[in-house]
């Protein structure tokens, strides 16, 4: 019952907002090249599916690849960083610098240096996505229950055993939290990089479709592409939330059913 | 041996002997001051002292989790590798692991064969009365049950000595009484050696065959008291006059131990003589 309300409430808000949007567009007679109504956008999604869907796949491929690399490398770097405070102190500031430098500013350079565009896009998306995994996992690996650490020492656990059976599982909720943030950021990174790259031809993603539609004043198609990007972002978030729930539901506070 | 040990003590080799052990924290605070103590096989030794007297530090030193700043900790030579079980103030369970996997942990770390560890885990679960909860996760258990898991995990290695650091302090009284009764019979059956730290006079007398009273920080042995009532003890003992009388005497020892630093203060060099002598019944 409660769960159904969780879905019902936002769905209702969405429906009301869409209806209001449609009503305003119709009553004010706003032309579609300024602001198309949701019905027209939905029709455009269907009508332009042949163009938009391949672009969606291109963007999703870059996003997915960047996300996977971010997850694997973020985890690996976190493990390396937590092996010694020297390594962490020496390298962590550079990870922060990479994170805080706006991707829009570095993307042109990366696209200039890396000749193969998909790889350049992947690097941009990865740069945006990897930091949450890194910082969250570092936090997780270093916030192990001190008594459990003592317990492992007491029973003569090797460094590897303490890592595999204590620190890694302790860090799992943090790692998964990092993934949830990274998933959305990978998509943003991919779209921003596509904007900067402005690739044309068969290998163009949704951002290029938006640019293209903007140039040719096909505003409904622009909105349709935008809608697909948002939908992809929501889908990624839902998938990662599901993953986190499956992995943690038996033991972690964050995934307990209400009233449990 | 501890100063003033009663003559009834049989001449047995202690499992572990602390000789003049001191421990200074990195901050410079002296936690333990030249503490000497020995634990004999099969005894249930309770360490009673106020908060902050270094009881936990003492257990950590014995467990090898910290090094004494001064003095020596000597183990009996027999038995080869020393096996000890440790029960913390909190249950300290791995939340992601089922009860049976939590209990199996020490065996898994020691690479004990699956068949052998299955048998030992089953035995430990039976000892603490956790049958039927093998597959449960810690969050599904009450505080008392979690503590039982923690005790089972400490027993699974069949330790020579069981170190317990105020394990029942956070439990409600009814649960605590039940766990104390169970621990008393548990320690009696295979004749476990237990070193049990507590700040409760009642608990120290109820469980202990010998109560060692520590002074406030820096901790040192202020007095000791032998509780002669046979183990295992049950609810009948809790209401007996022998128990209440022992509690009264231990309370008096603790009260004088609390004054100890004041009497020691003027003459730190010759402090030894001002200690109240141990009281044996």
Coordinates of C-alpha atoms in Angstrom, one line a residue:
Chain A
X1 CA 0.0 0.0 0.0
X2 CA 2.7 2.4 1.1
X3 CA 4.8 1.4 -1.9
X4 CA 2.0 2.2 -4.3
X5 CA 1.6 5.6 -2.8
X6 CA 5.3 6.2 -3.5
X7 CA 4.6 5.8 -7.2
X8 CA 1.1 7.3 -7.2
X9 CA 2.1 10.7 -5.7
X10 CA 4.8 11.7 -8.2
X11 CA 2.8 10.3 -11.1
X12 CA -0.1 12.5 -10.1
X13 CA 2.1 15.6 -9.9
X14 CA 3.6 14.8 -13.3
X15 CA 0.2 14.3 -14.9
X16 CA -1.1 17.6 -13.5
X17 CA 2.0 19.5 -14.6
X18 CA 1.8 18.0 -18.2
X19 CA -1.9 18.9 -18.4
X20 CA -1.2 22.4 -17.3
X21 CA 1.7 22.7 -19.8
X22 CA -0.6 21.4 -22.7
X23 CA -3.4 23.8 -21.6
X24 CA -1.1 26.9 -21.5
X25 CA 0.4 26.1 -24.9
X26 CA -3.1 25.6 -26.4
X27 CA -4.9 28.6 -24.8
X28 CA -2.0 31.0 -25.3
X29 CA -1.5 29.7 -28.9
X30 CA 2.2 29.4 -28.4
X31 CA 3.8 28.2 -31.6
X32 CA 5.6 24.8 -31.5
X33 CA 8.9 26.4 -32.5
X34 CA 8.9 28.4 -29.2
X35 CA 7.3 25.8 -26.9
X36 CA 5.7 22.5 -28.1
X37 CA 3.1 20.9 -25.9
X38 CA 3.7 17.5 -24.4
X39 CA 1.4 15.7 -26.8
X40 CA 3.3 17.1 -29.8
X41 CA 6.6 16.0 -28.2
X42 CA 5.2 12.5 -27.6
X43 CA 4.2 12.4 -31.3
X44 CA 7.6 13.6 -32.3
X45 CA 9.3 10.9 -30.2
X46 CA 7.3 8.3 -32.1
X47 CA 7.6 9.9 -35.5
X48 CA 11.4 10.5 -35.2
X49 CA 12.1 7.2 -33.5
X50 CA 14.1 6.1 -36.5
X51 CA 16.6 9.0 -36.0
X52 CA 16.4 9.4 -32.2
X53 CA 16.7 5.8 -31.1
X54 CA 20.1 5.1 -32.8
X55 CA 21.4 8.3 -31.2
X56 CA 20.0 7.3 -27.9
X57 CA 22.0 4.0 -28.2
X58 CA 25.2 5.9 -29.1
X59 CA 24.8 8.2 -26.0
X60 CA 23.9 5.2 -23.8
X61 CA 26.9 3.2 -25.1
X62 CA 29.3 6.1 -24.2
X63 CA 27.5 6.5 -20.8
X64 CA 27.6 2.8 -20.0
X65 CA 31.3 2.4 -21.0
X66 CA 32.3 5.5 -19.0
X67 CA 30.2 4.3 -16.0
X68 CA 31.8 0.9 -16.0
X69 CA 35.3 2.3 -16.3
X70 CA 34.4 4.8 -13.5
X71 CA 33.1 2.0 -11.3
X72 CA 36.1 -0.3 -11.8
X73 CA 38.8 2.4 -11.7
X74 CA 37.1 4.3 -8.9
X75 CA 37.0 1.1 -6.8
X76 CA 40.6 0.2 -7.8
X77 CA 42.0 3.6 -7.0
X78 CA 40.1 3.7 -3.7
X79 CA 41.7 0.4 -2.7
X80 CA 45.2 1.7 -3.7
X81 CA 44.6 5.0 -1.9
X82 CA 43.6 3.3 1.3
X83 CA 46.7 1.0 1.4
X84 CA 48.8 3.8 2.8
X85 CA 48.1 7.4 4.0
X86 CA 51.1 8.5 2.0
X87 CA 49.6 7.4 -1.3
X88 CA 46.2 8.9 -0.3
X89 CA 47.8 12.2 0.7
X90 CA 50.0 12.3 -2.5
X91 CA 47.3 11.5 -5.0
X92 CA 43.9 12.5 -3.6
X93 CA 44.3 16.3 -4.3
X94 CA 44.8 15.5 -8.0
X95 CA 41.6 13.4 -8.1
X96 CA 39.9 16.5 -6.6
X97 CA 41.4 18.8 -9.2
X98 CA 40.2 16.5 -12.0
X99 CA 36.7 16.6 -10.4
X100 CA 36.4 20.3 -9.8
X101 CA 37.7 21.4 -13.2
X102 CA 34.6 22.0 -15.3
X103 CA 34.3 19.3 -18.0
X104 CA 33.1 21.9 -20.5
X105 CA 36.5 23.6 -20.2
X106 CA 38.6 20.4 -20.6
X107 CA 36.4 18.6 -23.2
X108 CA 37.8 20.6 -26.2
X109 CA 41.3 19.7 -25.2
X110 CA 40.6 16.1 -24.8
X111 CA 38.7 16.1 -28.1
X112 CA 41.8 17.8 -29.7
X113 CA 44.2 15.3 -28.2
X114 CA 42.3 12.1 -28.7
X115 CA 41.6 11.6 -32.4
X116 CA 39.0 8.9 -32.0
X117 CA 35.9 10.8 -31.0
X118 CA 34.0 8.0 -29.1
X119 CA 37.1 7.5 -26.9
X120 CA 37.4 11.2 -26.3
X121 CA 33.7 11.3 -25.3
X122 CA 34.3 8.3 -23.0
X123 CA 37.2 10.0 -21.3
X124 CA 35.1 13.2 -20.7
X125 CA 32.2 11.2 -19.3
X126 CA 34.5 9.1 -17.1
X127 CA 36.2 12.2 -15.7
X128 CA 32.9 13.5 -14.5
X129 CA 31.7 10.1 -13.2
X130 CA 34.6 8.5 -11.4
X131 CA 35.1 10.9 -8.4
X132 CA 31.9 10.0 -6.5
X133 CA 32.9 6.3 -6.7
X134 CA 36.4 7.1 -5.6
X135 CA 35.6 9.4 -2.7
X136 CA 32.7 7.3 -1.4
X137 CA 34.6 4.0 -1.6
X138 CA 37.6 5.6 0.2
X139 CA 35.3 6.7 2.9
X140 CA 33.8 3.2 3.1
X141 CA 37.1 1.5 3.2
X142 CA 38.3 3.7 6.1
X143 CA 35.2 3.7 8.2
X144 CA 35.3 0.0 9.2
X145 CA 34.1 -0.8 12.7
X146 CA 37.3 -0.5 14.9
X147 CA 36.3 -3.4 17.1
X148 CA 35.8 -5.7 14.1
X149 CA 39.3 -4.6 12.9
X150 CA 40.6 -5.7 16.3
X151 CA 38.7 -8.9 16.1
X152 CA 40.3 -9.7 12.8
X153 CA 43.7 -8.9 14.2
X154 CA 43.0 -11.0 17.2
X155 CA 42.3 -14.1 15.1
X156 CA 45.4 -13.6 13.0
X157 CA 43.7 -12.4 9.8
X158 CA 46.1 -11.7 7.0
X159 CA 46.0 -8.3 5.3
X160 CA 44.2 -9.9 2.4
X161 CA 41.6 -11.6 4.6
X162 CA 40.9 -8.4 6.5
X163 CA 40.4 -6.6 3.2
X164 CA 38.3 -9.3 1.5
X165 CA 36.1 -10.2 4.4
X166 CA 35.9 -7.0 6.4
X167 CA 36.8 -3.8 4.6
X168 CA 35.3 -4.7 1.3
X169 CA 31.9 -5.6 2.6
X170 CA 32.0 -2.6 5.0
X171 CA 32.6 -0.4 2.0
X172 CA 29.9 -1.9 -0.2
X173 CA 27.0 0.5 0.8
X174 CA 29.3 3.5 0.2
X175 CA 30.5 2.1 -3.1
X176 CA 26.9 1.5 -4.2
X177 CA 26.0 5.1 -3.1
X178 CA 28.8 6.3 -5.2
X179 CA 27.6 4.3 -8.2
X180 CA 24.1 5.9 -7.9
X181 CA 25.6 9.4 -8.2
X182 CA 28.1 8.3 -10.9
X183 CA 25.4 6.8 -13.2
X184 CA 23.7 10.1 -13.6
X185 CA 27.0 12.0 -13.9
X186 CA 28.3 9.6 -16.6
X187 CA 25.2 10.5 -18.7
X188 CA 25.7 14.2 -18.1
X189 CA 29.4 13.9 -19.0
X190 CA 28.6 12.1 -22.2
X191 CA 26.0 14.6 -23.3
X192 CA 28.2 17.6 -22.4
X193 CA 31.1 16.1 -24.3
X194 CA 28.9 15.4 -27.3
X195 CA 27.8 19.0 -27.3
X196 CA 31.4 20.2 -27.3
X197 CA 32.5 17.6 -30.0
X198 CA 29.4 18.2 -32.1
X199 CA 30.0 15.0 -34.0
X200 CA 27.9 14.4 -37.1
X201 CA 27.2 11.4 -39.2
X202 CA 26.1 8.0 -38.2
X203 CA 27.9 8.0 -34.9
X204 CA 26.1 10.9 -33.4
X205 CA 24.4 10.9 -30.0
X206 CA 21.4 12.6 -28.6
X207 CA 23.3 15.9 -27.8
X208 CA 24.1 16.2 -31.5
X209 CA 20.4 15.7 -32.4
X210 CA 19.6 18.5 -30.0
X211 CA 22.1 20.8 -31.6
X212 CA 21.0 19.8 -35.1
X213 CA 17.3 20.3 -34.2
X214 CA 18.2 23.7 -32.8
X215 CA 20.0 24.8 -36.0
X216 CA 17.0 23.8 -38.1
X217 CA 14.4 25.1 -35.7
X218 CA 12.9 21.7 -35.2
X219 CA 12.0 22.5 -31.6
X220 CA 9.7 19.6 -31.0
X221 CA 12.5 17.2 -32.0
X222 CA 14.8 19.0 -29.6
X223 CA 12.3 18.4 -26.8
X224 CA 11.9 14.8 -27.9
X225 CA 15.7 14.2 -27.6
X226 CA 15.7 16.0 -24.3
X227 CA 13.0 13.8 -23.1
X228 CA 14.9 10.7 -24.1
X229 CA 18.0 11.9 -22.2
X230 CA 16.0 12.5 -19.0
X231 CA 14.2 9.1 -19.4
X232 CA 17.6 7.5 -19.8
X233 CA 18.9 9.2 -16.7
X234 CA 15.8 8.1 -14.7
X235 CA 16.3 4.6 -15.9
X236 CA 19.9 4.5 -14.9
X237 CA 19.1 5.8 -11.5
X238 CA 16.3 3.2 -11.1
X239 CA 18.6 0.4 -12.2
X240 CA 21.3 1.4 -9.7
X241 CA 18.8 1.9 -6.9
X242 CA 17.5 -1.6 -7.7
X243 CA 21.0 -3.0 -7.6
X244 CA 21.7 -1.4 -4.3
X245 CA 18.5 -2.7 -2.8
X246 CA 19.2 -6.3 -4.0
X247 CA 22.8 -6.1 -2.6
X248 CA 21.9 -4.6 0.8
X249 CA 18.4 -5.4 1.7
X250 CA 19.3 -8.2 4.1
X251 CA 21.5 -6.2 6.3
X252 CA 22.0 -2.5 5.6
X253 CA 19.8 0.2 7.3
X254 CA 19.5 2.2 4.1
X255 CA 17.5 -0.6 2.4
X256 CA 15.3 -1.8 5.1
X257 CA 11.6 -1.9 4.3
X258 CA 9.6 0.8 6.2
X259 CA 8.3 -0.6 9.5
X260 CA 10.7 -3.4 9.4
Chain B
X1 CA 51.5 -14.0 42.4
X2 CA 49.2 -11.3 43.6
X3 CA 50.0 -9.8 46.9
X4 CA 48.2 -11.3 49.7
X5 CA 46.8 -14.3 47.8
X6 CA 44.9 -16.5 50.2
X7 CA 46.7 -19.7 51.2
X8 CA 43.9 -21.9 49.8
X9 CA 45.1 -21.3 46.3
X10 CA 46.4 -24.6 44.8
X11 CA 49.9 -24.4 43.4
X12 CA 48.9 -24.5 39.7
X13 CA 50.7 -22.8 36.8
X14 CA 48.7 -19.7 35.9
X15 CA 47.6 -19.4 32.3
X16 CA 48.7 -15.8 32.1
X17 CA 50.7 -13.7 34.5
X18 CA 51.0 -9.9 34.4
X19 CA 54.2 -8.6 36.1
X20 CA 54.3 -4.9 36.8
X21 CA 52.4 -4.0 33.7
X22 CA 52.1 -0.3 32.9
X23 CA 50.5 1.4 30.0
X24 CA 50.7 5.0 29.0
X25 CA 48.5 6.4 26.4
X26 CA 50.1 8.4 23.5
X27 CA 48.5 11.5 25.2
X28 CA 50.7 10.8 28.2
X29 CA 48.0 9.7 30.5
X30 CA 48.9 6.7 32.6
X31 CA 46.2 4.1 32.2
X32 CA 47.7 1.2 34.2
X33 CA 50.3 1.5 36.8
X34 CA 52.6 -1.5 37.6
X35 CA 49.7 -3.9 37.7
X36 CA 50.4 -7.5 38.7
X37 CA 47.8 -10.3 38.3
X38 CA 47.7 -13.9 37.4
X39 CA 44.9 -15.9 35.9
X40 CA 44.7 -19.6 37.0
X41 CA 43.2 -22.3 34.8
X42 CA 39.6 -22.9 35.4
X43 CA 38.9 -19.8 37.4
X44 CA 36.3 -17.2 36.6
X45 CA 38.1 -14.0 37.4
X46 CA 36.1 -10.8 37.5
X47 CA 37.9 -7.5 37.3
X48 CA 35.9 -4.8 39.0
X49 CA 36.7 -1.1 38.7
X50 CA 35.2 2.3 38.0
X51 CA 34.9 3.7 34.5
X52 CA 38.2 4.8 33.1
X53 CA 40.3 2.7 35.4
X54 CA 42.0 1.0 32.4
X55 CA 40.0 -2.3 32.5
X56 CA 39.5 -2.3 28.7
X57 CA 43.2 -1.4 28.2
X58 CA 44.2 -4.3 30.4
X59 CA 42.1 -6.8 28.3
X60 CA 43.6 -5.3 25.1
X61 CA 47.1 -5.8 26.5
X62 CA 46.4 -9.4 27.4
X63 CA 44.8 -10.0 24.0
X64 CA 47.9 -8.6 22.3
X65 CA 46.0 -5.8 20.7
X66 CA 48.3 -3.3 22.4
X67 CA 51.7 -3.5 24.0
X68 CA 52.5 -2.6 27.6
X69 CA 54.7 0.4 28.1
X70 CA 56.4 -1.4 30.9
X71 CA 56.3 -4.8 32.6
X72 CA 55.8 -8.2 31.2
X73 CA 52.9 -10.5 30.2
X74 CA 53.8 -14.2 30.6
X75 CA 51.9 -17.1 29.2
X76 CA 52.0 -20.6 30.5
X77 CA 54.4 -22.5 28.2
X78 CA 52.1 -25.5 27.6
X79 CA 49.5 -25.6 24.9
X80 CA 51.7 -24.1 22.2
X81 CA 49.9 -21.3 20.4
X82 CA 47.7 -19.5 22.8
X83 CA 44.1 -19.5 22.0
X84 CA 41.9 -16.7 23.3
X85 CA 38.4 -15.6 22.8
X86 CA 37.4 -12.0 23.1
X87 CA 33.9 -10.6 23.7
X88 CA 33.6 -6.8 23.3
X89 CA 31.3 -4.4 25.0
X90 CA 29.2 -4.3 21.8
X91 CA 28.3 -7.5 20.0
X92 CA 30.7 -6.5 17.2
X93 CA 29.1 -8.7 14.5
X94 CA 29.4 -8.4 10.8
X95 CA 26.0 -7.1 9.7
X96 CA 26.3 -8.5 6.2
X97 CA 26.9 -12.1 7.5
X98 CA 24.4 -14.6 8.9
X99 CA 24.7 -15.8 12.5
X100 CA 26.5 -19.0 11.5
X101 CA 29.0 -17.1 9.3
X102 CA 29.7 -14.6 12.1
X103 CA 30.4 -17.5 14.5
X104 CA 32.5 -19.3 11.9
X105 CA 34.7 -16.3 11.3
X106 CA 37.7 -17.2 13.6
X107 CA 37.7 -20.7 12.0
X108 CA 37.5 -19.4 8.5
X109 CA 40.4 -17.0 9.2
X110 CA 42.4 -19.9 10.5
X111 CA 41.5 -22.0 7.5
X112 CA 39.9 -24.8 9.5
X113 CA 38.4 -27.5 7.2
X114 CA 34.7 -27.0 6.4
X115 CA 33.6 -30.2 8.0
X116 CA 35.5 -29.5 11.2
X117 CA 34.2 -25.9 11.4
X118 CA 30.6 -26.9 10.7
X119 CA 30.8 -29.2 13.7
X120 CA 32.4 -26.6 15.9
X121 CA 29.9 -23.9 14.8
X122 CA 27.0 -26.2 15.6
X123 CA 28.5 -27.0 19.0
X124 CA 29.0 -23.3 19.8
X125 CA 25.4 -22.4 18.7
X126 CA 24.1 -25.2 20.9
X127 CA 26.1 -23.9 23.9
X128 CA 24.7 -20.4 23.7
X129 CA 21.2 -21.6 22.8
X130 CA 20.9 -20.1 19.4
X131 CA 19.5 -23.1 17.6
X132 CA 17.1 -22.1 14.9
X133 CA 18.8 -18.7 14.3
X134 CA 21.7 -20.0 12.3
X135 CA 20.5 -18.3 9.1
X136 CA 19.4 -15.0 10.7
X137 CA 21.1 -11.7 10.1
X138 CA 22.3 -9.7 13.1
X139 CA 19.7 -7.0 12.6
X140 CA 16.9 -9.5 13.1
X141 CA 18.2 -10.3 16.6
X142 CA 17.6 -8.6 20.0
X143 CA 20.6 -7.1 21.9
X144 CA 20.8 -10.2 24.1
X145 CA 20.7 -12.6 21.1
X146 CA 23.5 -10.6 19.4
X147 CA 25.6 -10.9 22.5
X148 CA 25.0 -14.7 22.5
X149 CA 26.3 -14.8 18.9
X150 CA 29.3 -12.8 20.0
X151 CA 30.0 -15.3 22.8
X152 CA 29.5 -18.3 20.5
X153 CA 32.0 -16.7 18.1
X154 CA 34.5 -16.5 21.0
X155 CA 33.9 -20.1 22.1
X156 CA 34.2 -21.6 18.6
X157 CA 38.0 -21.7 18.8
X158 CA 37.8 -23.6 22.1
X159 CA 39.9 -20.9 23.8
X160 CA 42.2 -21.5 26.7
X161 CA 41.0 -18.2 28.1
X162 CA 37.9 -16.1 27.4
X163 CA 38.3 -12.4 27.8
X164 CA 35.1 -10.4 28.2
X165 CA 34.9 -6.7 28.3
X166 CA 31.7 -5.6 30.1
X167 CA 29.7 -7.7 27.6
X168 CA 26.3 -7.2 29.3
X169 CA 26.6 -3.6 30.3
X170 CA 24.2 -2.4 27.5
X171 CA 21.5 -5.0 28.1
X172 CA 18.4 -4.7 30.1
X173 CA 18.4 -6.3 33.6
X174 CA 16.2 -9.2 32.7
X175 CA 18.2 -10.2 29.7
X176 CA 21.4 -9.6 31.7
X177 CA 20.3 -12.0 34.5
X178 CA 19.5 -14.7 31.9
X179 CA 22.8 -14.3 30.1
X180 CA 24.7 -14.2 33.4
X181 CA 23.1 -17.5 34.5
X182 CA 23.8 -19.1 31.1
X183 CA 27.4 -17.8 31.2
X184 CA 27.9 -19.2 34.7
X185 CA 26.9 -22.7 33.6
X186 CA 28.6 -22.4 30.3
X187 CA 31.9 -21.6 31.9
X188 CA 31.5 -24.5 34.3
X189 CA 30.8 -27.3 31.9
X190 CA 34.0 -27.6 30.0
X191 CA 35.8 -25.7 32.8
X192 CA 36.5 -22.5 30.9
X193 CA 38.9 -19.9 32.2
X194 CA 37.3 -16.5 32.0
X195 CA 38.6 -13.0 32.6
X196 CA 35.5 -10.8 32.9
X197 CA 35.7 -7.1 33.2
X198 CA 32.7 -5.2 34.8
X199 CA 31.8 -2.1 36.7
X200 CA 29.0 -3.8 38.5
X201 CA 29.7 -5.1 42.0
X202 CA 26.7 -7.5 41.7
X203 CA 27.8 -8.9 38.4
X204 CA 31.4 -9.4 39.6
X205 CA 30.3 -11.3 42.7
X206 CA 27.6 -13.3 40.9
X207 CA 29.9 -14.6 38.2
X208 CA 33.3 -14.5 39.7
X209 CA 35.1 -17.2 41.6
X210 CA 37.6 -14.4 42.4
X211 CA 37.0 -10.7 42.2
X212 CA 39.9 -8.3 41.7
X213 CA 39.1 -4.7 42.5
X214 CA 41.0 -2.1 40.5
X215 CA 41.7 1.5 41.6
X216 CA 40.6 4.5 39.6
X217 CA 43.1 5.6 36.9
X218 CA 45.9 4.8 36.9
X219 CA 44.5 1.3 37.4
X220 CA 46.2 -1.1 39.8
X221 CA 45.1 -4.0 41.9
X222 CA 43.5 -2.5 45.0
X223 CA 42.1 -5.6 46.6
X224 CA 40.9 -9.1 45.8
X225 CA 38.1 -11.2 47.1
X226 CA 37.3 -14.9 46.7
X227 CA 33.7 -16.0 46.2
X228 CA 33.5 -19.5 47.5
X229 CA 30.0 -20.4 46.4
X230 CA 30.1 -23.3 43.9
X231 CA 29.5 -22.7 40.2
X232 CA 27.3 -22.8 38.2
X233 CA 25.2 -20.3 40.0
X234 CA 21.6 -19.7 39.5
X235 CA 18.7 -17.5 40.6
X236 CA 18.8 -19.1 44.0
X237 CA 22.3 -17.7 44.6
X238 CA 21.2 -14.3 43.5
X239 CA 18.8 -14.1 46.5
X240 CA 21.0 -15.9 49.0
X241 CA 22.5 -14.2 52.0
X242 CA 26.0 -15.4 51.0
X243 CA 25.6 -13.5 47.8
X244 CA 24.4 -10.3 49.5
X245 CA 27.1 -10.5 52.1
X246 CA 29.8 -10.9 49.4
X247 CA 28.3 -8.0 47.5
X248 CA 28.5 -5.9 50.7
X249 CA 32.1 -6.7 51.3
X250 CA 33.1 -6.2 47.7
X251 CA 31.3 -2.8 47.7
X252 CA 33.3 -1.8 50.8
X253 CA 36.6 -2.9 49.0
X254 CA 35.6 -0.8 46.0
X255 CA 34.7 2.2 48.1
X256 CA 38.2 2.1 49.7
X257 CA 39.8 1.5 46.3
X258 CA 38.1 4.7 45.1
X259 CA 39.9 6.6 47.9
X260 CA 43.2 5.0 47.1
X261 CA 44.7 7.7 44.9
X262 CA 44.2 10.3 47.6
X263 CA 46.1 8.3 50.2
X264 CA 48.8 7.5 47.6
X265 CA 49.2 11.1 46.5
X266 CA 51.5 12.4 49.3
X267 CA 54.0 9.5 49.0
X268 CA 54.1 8.2 45.4
X269 CA 57.3 6.3 46.1
X270 CA 56.2 4.2 48.9
X271 CA 52.6 3.7 47.8
X272 CA 52.7 -0.1 48.0
X273 CA 52.1 -0.3 51.8
X274 CA 48.9 1.8 51.9
X275 CA 46.9 -0.7 49.8
X276 CA 44.1 -2.4 51.6
X277 CA 45.1 -6.0 52.0
X278 CA 43.0 -8.5 50.2
X279 CA 40.1 -10.0 52.0
X280 CA 39.3 -13.7 51.8
X281 CA 36.3 -15.4 53.0

